[in-house]
Short mmCIF file of C-alpha atoms and ligand atoms in Angstrom, two decimals:
data_model
loop_
_atom_site.label_atom_id
_atom_site.label_comp_id
_atom_site.label_asym_id
_atom_site.label_seq_id
_atom_site.Cartn_x
_atom_site.Cartn_y
_atom_site.Cartn_z
CA MET L 1 11.32 8.23 8.90
CA GLN L 2 10.55 5.94 11.87
CA ASN L 3 12.50 2.79 12.79
CA PHE L 4 10.78 -0.47 12.00
CA ASN L 5 11.21 -4.23 12.33
CA TYR L 6 9.31 -6.00 9.64
CA MET L 7 8.67 -9.53 8.40
CA THR L 8 5.74 -11.15 6.68
CA PRO L 9 6.35 -14.87 6.64
CA THR L 10 3.25 -15.73 4.53
CA ARG L 11 3.69 -17.31 1.09
CA LEU L 12 1.24 -15.93 -1.46
CA ILE L 13 0.24 -18.21 -4.37
CA PHE L 14 -1.74 -16.03 -6.76
CA GLY L 15 -3.63 -16.62 -10.00
CA LYS L 16 -6.16 -18.62 -11.96
CA GLY L 17 -6.06 -22.33 -11.11
CA VAL L 18 -3.42 -22.15 -8.37
CA VAL L 19 -5.53 -24.16 -5.99
CA SER L 20 -4.36 -27.30 -7.84
CA GLN L 21 -1.09 -26.89 -5.88
CA LEU L 22 -2.94 -27.52 -2.63
CA PRO L 23 -1.79 -31.14 -2.13
CA GLU L 24 1.83 -30.24 -2.57
CA VAL L 25 1.43 -27.33 -0.08
CA MET L 26 -0.54 -29.34 2.51
CA SER L 27 1.91 -32.23 2.48
CA ALA L 28 4.31 -30.10 4.45
CA PHE L 29 2.00 -29.73 7.40
CA GLY L 30 0.81 -33.25 8.25
CA LYS L 31 -2.20 -35.45 7.58
CA LYS L 32 -5.00 -34.14 9.83
CA ILE L 33 -6.74 -30.98 8.61
CA LEU L 34 -9.42 -28.82 10.21
CA LEU L 35 -11.31 -27.41 7.15
CA THR L 36 -13.11 -24.18 8.14
CA TYR L 37 -15.73 -22.37 6.08
CA GLY L 38 -18.78 -20.12 6.31
CA GLY L 39 -22.43 -20.40 5.37
CA GLY L 40 -22.14 -22.29 2.11
CA SER L 41 -20.80 -19.99 -0.55
CA ILE L 42 -17.74 -22.25 -1.13
CA LYS L 43 -20.18 -25.05 -1.95
CA LYS L 44 -22.06 -22.90 -4.50
CA ILE L 45 -18.89 -22.02 -6.29
CA GLY L 46 -17.64 -25.57 -6.47
CA LEU L 47 -14.63 -24.85 -4.29
CA TYR L 48 -15.64 -27.20 -1.50
CA ASP L 49 -15.81 -30.22 -3.86
CA LYS L 50 -12.58 -29.23 -5.44
CA VAL L 51 -10.77 -29.03 -2.08
CA LYS L 52 -12.22 -32.38 -0.98
CA GLU L 53 -11.13 -34.04 -4.22
CA LEU L 54 -7.64 -32.58 -4.08
CA LEU L 55 -7.21 -33.62 -0.51
CA LYS L 56 -8.86 -37.09 -0.67
CA ASP L 57 -5.76 -38.68 0.90
CA TRP L 58 -5.98 -36.47 4.00
CA GLU L 59 -8.05 -36.89 7.15
CA ILE L 60 -10.43 -33.87 7.19
CA VAL L 61 -12.53 -32.64 10.08
CA GLU L 62 -14.92 -29.80 9.21
CA LEU L 63 -16.06 -26.61 11.00
CA SER L 64 -18.80 -24.91 9.00
CA GLY L 65 -21.23 -22.08 9.59
CA ILE L 66 -18.69 -19.41 10.56
CA GLN L 67 -20.62 -16.13 10.36
CA PRO L 68 -19.61 -12.71 9.19
CA ASN L 69 -18.19 -10.87 12.23
CA PRO L 70 -17.10 -14.35 13.46
CA LYS L 71 -18.32 -15.30 16.92
CA TYR L 72 -16.26 -16.54 19.77
CA ASP L 73 -19.12 -18.69 20.85
CA PRO L 74 -19.82 -21.04 19.16
CA SER L 75 -17.31 -20.90 16.27
CA VAL L 76 -13.91 -20.28 17.97
CA LEU L 77 -14.80 -22.54 20.90
CA GLU L 78 -16.06 -25.30 18.65
CA GLY L 79 -12.98 -25.07 16.43
CA VAL L 80 -10.58 -25.33 19.36
CA ARG L 81 -12.55 -28.28 20.72
CA LEU L 82 -12.27 -30.10 17.34
CA CYS L 83 -8.53 -29.39 17.02
CA LYS L 84 -7.87 -30.86 20.44
CA GLU L 85 -10.21 -33.85 20.08
CA HIS L 86 -8.83 -34.82 16.66
CA ASP L 87 -5.21 -33.80 17.22
CA ILE L 88 -5.31 -31.59 14.18
CA ASP L 89 -2.05 -30.68 12.36
CA VAL L 90 -3.08 -27.70 10.26
CA ILE L 91 -6.10 -25.50 9.61
CA LEU L 92 -7.30 -24.95 6.04
CA ALA L 93 -9.59 -21.84 5.99
CA VAL L 94 -11.68 -21.47 2.85
CA GLY L 95 -13.82 -18.36 2.51
CA GLY L 96 -13.82 -14.64 3.36
CA GLY L 97 -12.00 -12.75 6.01
CA SER L 98 -14.41 -13.90 8.71
CA VAL L 99 -13.58 -17.59 8.17
CA LEU L 100 -9.85 -16.82 8.21
CA ASP L 101 -10.00 -14.60 11.22
CA CYS L 102 -11.94 -17.22 13.20
CA SER L 103 -9.40 -19.79 12.11
CA LYS L 104 -6.54 -17.71 13.42
CA ALA L 105 -8.12 -17.57 16.87
CA ILE L 106 -8.70 -21.31 16.73
CA ALA L 107 -5.08 -21.90 15.75
CA ALA L 108 -3.87 -20.12 18.85
CA GLY L 109 -6.58 -21.58 21.10
CA ALA L 110 -5.72 -25.12 20.00
CA LYS L 111 -2.30 -24.82 21.56
CA TYR L 112 -3.48 -23.27 24.82
CA ASP L 113 -4.84 -25.11 27.85
CA GLY L 114 -7.04 -22.31 29.22
CA ASP L 115 -10.01 -20.29 27.92
CA PRO L 116 -9.10 -18.97 24.43
CA TRP L 117 -10.60 -15.57 25.37
CA ASP L 118 -7.51 -15.10 27.55
CA LEU L 119 -5.50 -14.97 24.33
CA ILE L 120 -7.91 -12.83 22.27
CA SER L 121 -8.24 -10.28 25.12
CA TYR L 122 -4.45 -10.17 25.57
CA LYS L 123 -4.61 -11.42 29.10
CA VAL L 124 -2.21 -14.23 28.18
CA LYS L 125 0.36 -14.26 25.31
CA ALA L 126 0.16 -17.31 23.07
CA HIS L 127 3.30 -19.45 22.85
CA ALA L 128 2.36 -21.46 19.82
CA ALA L 129 -0.36 -21.80 17.14
CA LEU L 130 -1.30 -24.38 14.56
CA PRO L 131 -0.18 -23.51 11.00
CA ILE L 132 -2.89 -21.99 8.81
CA VAL L 133 -3.31 -22.32 5.06
CA ASP L 134 -6.13 -20.35 3.43
CA ILE L 135 -7.98 -20.01 0.19
CA ILE L 136 -9.46 -16.50 0.32
CA THR L 137 -12.66 -16.00 -1.68
CA LEU L 138 -13.43 -12.31 -0.99
CA ALA L 139 -11.20 -9.27 -1.65
CA ALA L 140 -11.41 -7.04 1.40
CA THR L 141 -9.69 -7.59 4.74
CA GLY L 142 -6.08 -8.53 3.90
CA SER L 143 -6.35 -11.23 6.54
CA GLU L 144 -4.56 -13.54 4.12
CA TYR L 145 -1.41 -11.55 4.49
CA ASP L 146 -1.53 -10.27 8.09
CA ALA L 147 -1.25 -11.46 11.66
CA GLY L 148 -4.68 -10.38 12.83
CA GLY L 149 -8.14 -11.74 13.32
CA VAL L 150 -11.19 -9.88 14.52
CA ILE L 151 -13.40 -11.82 16.91
CA SER L 152 -16.84 -10.82 18.31
CA ARG L 153 -18.18 -11.79 21.71
CA THR L 154 -21.87 -11.21 21.67
CA GLU L 155 -22.71 -11.13 25.34
CA THR L 156 -20.15 -8.39 26.09
CA ASN L 157 -20.47 -6.44 22.87
CA ASP L 158 -16.76 -6.87 22.29
CA LYS L 159 -15.17 -6.97 18.87
CA ILE L 160 -11.46 -7.37 19.32
CA GLY L 161 -8.62 -7.28 16.78
CA TYR L 162 -6.41 -10.12 17.98
CA ILE L 163 -2.91 -9.63 16.59
CA ASP L 164 0.07 -11.90 17.06
CA PRO L 165 2.90 -12.78 14.67
CA LEU L 166 2.09 -16.43 15.31
CA LEU L 167 -1.16 -15.92 13.38
CA TYR L 168 0.29 -15.13 9.93
CA PRO L 169 -0.99 -17.73 7.51
CA ALA L 170 1.76 -20.04 6.36
CA VAL L 171 0.38 -20.06 2.81
CA SER L 172 -2.45 -18.09 1.17
CA PHE L 173 -3.99 -19.11 -2.10
CA LEU L 174 -5.52 -16.17 -4.04
CA ASP L 175 -7.42 -17.12 -7.15
CA PRO L 176 -9.40 -14.11 -8.34
CA THR L 177 -11.90 -16.29 -10.25
CA TYR L 178 -13.31 -17.42 -6.88
CA THR L 179 -14.33 -13.81 -6.20
CA PHE L 180 -16.54 -13.62 -9.35
CA THR L 181 -19.56 -14.59 -7.31
CA VAL L 182 -19.15 -12.03 -4.55
CA SER L 183 -22.32 -9.98 -4.40
CA LYS L 184 -22.44 -6.30 -5.30
CA LYS L 185 -23.04 -5.44 -1.64
CA GLN L 186 -19.96 -7.39 -0.45
CA THR L 187 -17.82 -6.18 -3.37
CA ALA L 188 -18.58 -2.57 -2.41
CA ALA L 189 -18.08 -3.22 1.25
CA GLY L 190 -14.77 -4.94 0.57
CA CYS L 191 -13.65 -1.95 -1.42
CA ALA L 192 -14.61 0.42 1.44
CA ASP L 193 -12.79 -1.79 3.95
CA ALA L 194 -9.59 -1.91 1.89
CA MET L 195 -9.73 1.83 1.21
CA ASN L 196 -10.11 2.50 4.86
CA HIS L 197 -7.15 0.27 5.71
CA ILE L 198 -5.11 2.54 3.47
CA MET L 199 -6.63 5.75 4.90
CA GLU L 200 -5.90 4.56 8.43
CA GLN L 201 -2.23 4.51 7.42
CA TYR L 202 -2.25 7.61 5.16
CA PHE L 203 -3.70 10.07 7.65
CA CYS L 204 -0.77 10.28 10.11
CA GLU L 205 1.88 12.69 11.32
CA ASP L 206 5.01 11.38 9.60
CA SER L 207 4.86 9.65 6.20
CA THR L 208 7.17 9.35 3.20
CA LEU L 209 6.89 10.18 -0.49
CA LEU L 210 7.19 6.44 -1.20
CA ASN L 211 4.36 5.40 1.14
CA ASP L 212 2.13 8.27 0.05
CA GLY L 213 2.60 7.43 -3.63
CA PHE L 214 2.00 3.73 -2.96
CA MET L 215 -1.22 4.38 -1.00
CA GLU L 216 -2.53 6.99 -3.44
CA ALA L 217 -2.08 4.57 -6.28
CA ALA L 218 -3.72 1.79 -4.29
CA LEU L 219 -6.73 3.96 -3.48
CA LYS L 220 -7.14 4.90 -7.14
CA SER L 221 -6.78 1.23 -8.16
CA LEU L 222 -9.43 0.18 -5.70
CA MET L 223 -11.92 2.78 -6.91
CA VAL L 224 -11.35 2.08 -10.65
CA ASN L 225 -11.44 -1.70 -10.28
CA THR L 226 -14.43 -1.82 -7.97
CA VAL L 227 -16.48 0.05 -10.47
CA LYS L 228 -15.38 -2.47 -13.17
CA CYS L 229 -16.19 -5.43 -10.88
CA LEU L 230 -19.65 -4.07 -10.12
CA LYS L 231 -20.28 -3.63 -13.88
CA ASN L 232 -18.84 -7.00 -14.89
CA PRO L 233 -18.39 -9.39 -11.92
CA GLU L 234 -16.26 -11.72 -14.13
CA ASP L 235 -13.71 -9.10 -15.16
CA TYR L 236 -10.67 -11.11 -14.28
CA THR L 237 -8.19 -8.27 -14.52
CA ALA L 238 -10.22 -5.97 -12.28
CA ARG L 239 -10.96 -8.74 -9.70
CA ALA L 240 -7.30 -9.73 -9.71
CA GLU L 241 -5.98 -6.17 -9.13
CA MET L 242 -8.55 -5.57 -6.47
CA MET L 243 -7.59 -8.79 -4.73
CA LEU L 244 -3.94 -7.97 -4.56
CA THR L 245 -4.47 -4.37 -3.47
CA CYS L 246 -6.68 -5.59 -0.62
CA THR L 247 -4.08 -8.19 0.36
CA TYR L 248 -1.50 -5.52 1.25
CA GLY L 249 -4.08 -3.80 3.47
CA CYS L 250 -3.17 -4.62 7.04
CA ASN L 251 0.33 -6.17 6.98
CA GLY L 252 2.14 -2.90 7.38
CA ILE L 253 3.76 -2.69 3.94
CA TYR L 254 1.85 0.49 3.04
CA SER L 255 3.27 2.33 6.00
CA LEU L 256 6.79 1.08 6.70
CA GLY L 257 8.65 3.94 8.39
CA SER L 258 5.49 6.09 8.86
CA SER L 259 4.17 7.00 12.26
CA GLN L 260 1.00 5.30 13.53
CA SER L 261 -2.42 6.86 13.15
CA GLY L 262 -4.26 4.84 15.81
CA TRP L 263 -6.68 3.36 13.28
CA PRO L 264 -9.63 5.50 14.57
CA CYS L 265 -12.31 4.46 12.02
CA HIS L 266 -11.72 0.77 12.79
CA GLY L 267 -11.83 1.46 16.52
CA MET L 268 -15.24 3.12 16.07
CA GLU L 269 -16.62 0.66 13.53
CA HIS L 270 -15.82 -2.32 15.77
CA ALA L 271 -18.44 -1.03 18.19
CA LEU L 272 -21.10 -0.73 15.43
CA SER L 273 -20.46 -4.30 14.25
CA ALA L 274 -20.27 -5.61 17.88
CA TYR L 275 -23.58 -4.00 18.92
CA TYR L 276 -25.49 -4.37 15.68
CA ASP L 277 -23.66 -7.10 13.67
CA ILE L 278 -23.49 -4.85 10.55
CA THR L 279 -21.19 -5.43 7.59
CA HIS L 280 -17.76 -4.07 8.52
CA GLY L 281 -17.01 -2.26 5.21
CA GLU L 282 -20.41 -0.53 5.25
CA GLY L 283 -19.86 0.73 8.80
CA LEU L 284 -16.44 2.08 7.75
CA ALA L 285 -17.80 3.82 4.67
CA ILE L 286 -20.45 5.61 6.74
CA ILE L 287 -18.04 6.72 9.48
CA THR L 288 -15.05 7.72 7.36
CA PRO L 289 -16.27 11.00 5.78
CA ARG L 290 -17.81 12.05 9.13
CA TRP L 291 -14.57 11.34 10.92
CA MET L 292 -12.69 13.29 8.22
CA LYS L 293 -14.98 16.32 8.75
CA HIS L 294 -14.72 16.04 12.48
CA ILE L 295 -10.90 16.06 12.63
CA LEU L 296 -10.23 18.64 9.89
CA SER L 297 -8.13 21.39 11.43
CA GLU L 298 -5.07 23.53 10.91
CA LYS L 299 -3.01 20.58 12.07
CA THR L 300 -4.55 17.95 9.79
CA VAL L 301 -5.42 19.96 6.67
CA SER L 302 -2.17 19.35 4.78
CA ARG L 303 -2.78 15.62 4.64
CA PHE L 304 -6.23 16.21 3.27
CA VAL L 305 -4.83 18.51 0.60
CA LYS L 306 -2.34 15.85 -0.50
CA TYR L 307 -5.10 13.22 -0.54
CA GLY L 308 -7.54 15.46 -2.43
CA VAL L 309 -5.03 16.57 -5.10
CA ASN L 310 -3.33 13.16 -5.66
CA VAL L 311 -6.27 10.79 -5.30
CA PHE L 312 -9.17 12.88 -6.63
CA GLY L 313 -7.34 15.33 -8.91
CA ILE L 314 -8.64 18.44 -7.10
CA ASP L 315 -7.07 21.71 -8.28
CA PRO L 316 -4.03 22.40 -6.00
CA ALA L 317 -4.47 26.15 -6.54
CA LEU L 318 -7.57 26.23 -4.41
CA ASP L 319 -7.55 27.20 -0.77
CA ASP L 320 -6.37 24.32 1.50
CA PHE L 321 -9.67 23.97 3.40
CA GLU L 322 -11.62 24.09 0.14
CA ILE L 323 -9.53 21.20 -1.23
CA ALA L 324 -10.05 19.25 2.00
CA GLU L 325 -13.81 19.82 1.95
CA ARG L 326 -13.96 18.72 -1.65
CA ALA L 327 -11.88 15.66 -0.87
CA ILE L 328 -14.20 14.60 1.91
CA LYS L 329 -17.22 15.09 -0.28
CA ALA L 330 -15.52 13.08 -3.10
CA THR L 331 -14.96 10.25 -0.62
CA TYR L 332 -18.59 10.24 0.43
CA ASP L 333 -19.82 10.46 -3.17
CA PHE L 334 -17.64 7.55 -4.25
CA PHE L 335 -18.94 5.26 -1.52
CA GLU L 336 -22.49 6.29 -2.31
CA SER L 337 -21.90 5.74 -6.06
CA ILE L 338 -20.98 2.06 -5.49
CA GLY L 339 -24.24 1.49 -3.71
CA ILE L 340 -23.22 1.64 -0.01
CA PRO L 341 -25.97 2.85 2.34
CA MET L 342 -24.38 6.03 3.79
CA HIS L 343 -26.41 6.53 6.97
CA LEU L 344 -26.42 4.41 10.11
CA ARG L 345 -30.23 4.40 10.13
CA GLU L 346 -30.16 2.55 6.79
CA VAL L 347 -28.25 -0.30 8.40
CA GLY L 348 -30.57 -0.42 11.41
CA ILE L 349 -28.75 1.80 13.88
CA ASP L 350 -30.49 4.65 15.66
CA GLU L 351 -29.40 7.07 18.43
CA SER L 352 -30.45 4.85 21.31
CA ARG L 353 -27.13 3.24 22.04
CA ILE L 354 -24.70 5.92 20.78
CA GLY L 355 -23.64 6.93 24.27
CA GLU L 356 -23.03 3.33 25.31
CA MET L 357 -20.99 2.62 22.16
CA ALA L 358 -18.94 5.81 22.42
CA HIS L 359 -18.10 4.91 25.98
CA HIS L 360 -17.11 1.36 24.93
CA VAL L 361 -14.86 2.71 22.20
CA ALA L 362 -13.27 5.37 24.47
CA GLU L 363 -12.55 2.70 27.15
CA ASN L 364 -11.16 0.06 24.81
CA GLU L 365 -9.63 1.53 21.65
CA GLY L 366 -7.16 4.12 22.96
CA LEU L 367 -8.24 6.75 20.43
CA GLU L 368 -7.19 9.63 22.65
CA GLU L 369 -3.69 8.73 21.46
CA ALA L 370 -4.62 8.78 17.78
CA TRP L 371 -2.98 11.18 15.25
CA ALA L 372 -6.17 13.28 15.61
CA PRO L 373 -7.14 12.38 19.19
CA LEU L 374 -10.75 11.39 19.86
CA LEU L 375 -12.37 11.62 23.26
CA GLU L 376 -15.69 9.97 24.16
CA LYS L 377 -17.63 13.06 23.18
CA ASP L 378 -15.95 13.25 19.77
CA ILE L 379 -16.80 9.58 19.10
CA ALA L 380 -20.40 10.23 20.14
CA GLU L 381 -20.52 13.25 17.82
CA ILE L 382 -19.16 11.21 14.92
CA PHE L 383 -21.73 8.50 15.46
CA THR L 384 -24.45 11.14 15.70
CA GLU L 385 -23.26 12.86 12.49
CA SER L 386 -23.37 9.44 10.81
CA LEU L 387 -27.01 8.84 11.63
O1 NZQ G 401 -20.42 -17.40 4.82
P1 NZQ G 401 -20.39 -17.59 3.33
O2 NZQ G 401 -21.47 -18.46 2.78
O3 NZQ G 401 -19.03 -18.05 2.86
O4 NZQ G 401 -20.69 -16.16 2.61
C1 NZQ G 401 -19.89 -15.04 2.78
C2 NZQ G 401 -20.54 -14.01 3.77
O5 NZQ G 401 -21.88 -14.11 3.80
C3 NZQ G 401 -19.83 -14.27 1.50
N1 NZQ G 401 -18.78 -14.71 0.58
C4 NZQ G 401 -17.49 -14.94 0.77
N2 NZQ G 401 -16.82 -15.28 -0.37
C5 NZQ G 401 -17.82 -15.35 -1.34
C6 NZQ G 401 -19.02 -14.99 -0.79
N3 NZQ G 401 -20.18 -15.02 -1.45
C7 NZQ G 401 -20.12 -15.37 -2.76
N4 NZQ G 401 -18.98 -15.67 -3.35
C8 NZQ G 401 -17.79 -15.70 -2.68
N5 NZQ G 401 -16.69 -15.96 -3.31
O6 NZQ G 401 -19.56 -12.95 1.86
C9 NZQ G 401 -20.15 -12.66 3.13
C10 NZQ G 401 -19.19 -11.88 3.95
O7 NZQ G 401 -18.02 -12.62 4.24
P2 NZQ G 401 -16.96 -12.12 5.34
O8 NZQ G 401 -15.90 -13.19 5.40
O9 NZQ G 401 -17.60 -11.74 6.56
O10 NZQ G 401 -16.42 -10.81 4.62
P3 NZQ G 401 -15.02 -10.10 4.75
O11 NZQ G 401 -13.95 -10.84 4.02
O12 NZQ G 401 -15.29 -8.72 4.38
O13 NZQ G 401 -14.67 -10.19 6.29
C11 NZQ G 401 -15.14 -9.30 7.22
C12 NZQ G 401 -14.55 -9.59 8.63
O14 NZQ G 401 -13.14 -9.38 8.63
C13 NZQ G 401 -12.78 -8.47 9.73
C14 NZQ G 401 -14.03 -7.63 9.82
O15 NZQ G 401 -14.05 -6.93 11.11
C15 NZQ G 401 -15.18 -8.63 9.66
O16 NZQ G 401 -15.35 -9.30 10.86
N6 NZQ G 401 -11.50 -7.81 9.41
C16 NZQ G 401 -10.38 -8.46 9.45
C17 NZQ G 401 -9.16 -7.91 9.26
C18 NZQ G 401 -7.90 -8.65 9.35
N7 NZQ G 401 -7.84 -9.92 9.68
O17 NZQ G 401 -6.87 -8.14 9.09
C19 NZQ G 401 -9.01 -6.51 8.93
C20 NZQ G 401 -10.29 -5.85 8.58
O18 NZQ G 401 -10.25 -4.53 9.09
C21 NZQ G 401 -11.58 -6.39 9.12
O19 NZQ G 401 -11.75 -5.79 10.33
ZN1 ZN G 402 -11.19 -3.39 8.06
#
């Protein structure tokens, strides 16, 4: 087991109706709030009105229109400008992972005098950030319980995971009823994203029985509950379990004491979203089984055997490589069964920029250090196999 140094300072407030505690929570952070949200879903589900009513005694400045794959320009820059201009005390992010991620970058940028890109690109280390409270409305990223935010910069085709302990939300509200309206497409993409967060931690050199069991159970829970959510979007129990399983995704709890894998599928997917603005979870679902096939070897096969037997119930008496092949097919078939387009061409990506994207990933994501190292040519092959 590896050494670790772990703390998640975020307070989770979970369940039906918990948002009524918002005034009590916000009163600890001051009077001036930057309320951030996306393209309008929070208005359709009545959450915007609810928040405004609960916080009628606060001074609220709004930043709306934060897009999926949140953009540095205009959203982060505009949010930082508003925080400085209005001397904001706290950010309240209401929406999916994109809204929260954008708010994290704003929180750090608001306390920095230079160009916020200096922080996101790790040129400068942040010394402070505004506190963040969030109401998450989509089960997927785990941003509500982690210190990261992923920001896209269109003109340079960058999509960077900006991670700093200063960016943990202070408080996250999770009310599964607000996820009832999430579309089938986003429900399935959220499942694929959360499953991949687990796989990125599962497929590594050195794990523990505890971590493996926790992750195998989480993968099974995500698959079972996603199917239930797709069938009945208002199945509270299924939405609730899905939400909590997603929440653990990226805060390290699934892999305490395990070695690092290098998060290869995320490294590759970030290029797809950056160049083509596709839905993150769909990009991951497409890449994952191709990546698995590509890295399957004498060195990696034992992890696939464990995954295949414990997650998909494949007969352990079979040959190791047979189990691994079946596990990879089962992964592909599950994503396909929940309605995810399983080819890059279906999401508008052809071969024309594969070389450029593979080069960008190889230069920026450090995947030659991954558990199963990937060079530029491997990345290009995985993209090509995904077409
Ligand atoms: O913009 P609005 O109108 O709010 O609509 C959103 C958006 O169109 C909609 N939506 C959200 N909640 C809804 C809803 N529609 C109906 N009912 C609701 N309750 O869903 C669409 C997608 O929203 P988005 O926030 O983009 O989705 P998600 O939560 O999957 O976030 C994806 C982003 O998170 C990053 C991804 O790279 C991507 O940019 N990630 C962040 C991570 C982190 N911070 O730890 C880890 C992940 O690996 C991921 O990379
Ligand atoms: Zn992800």
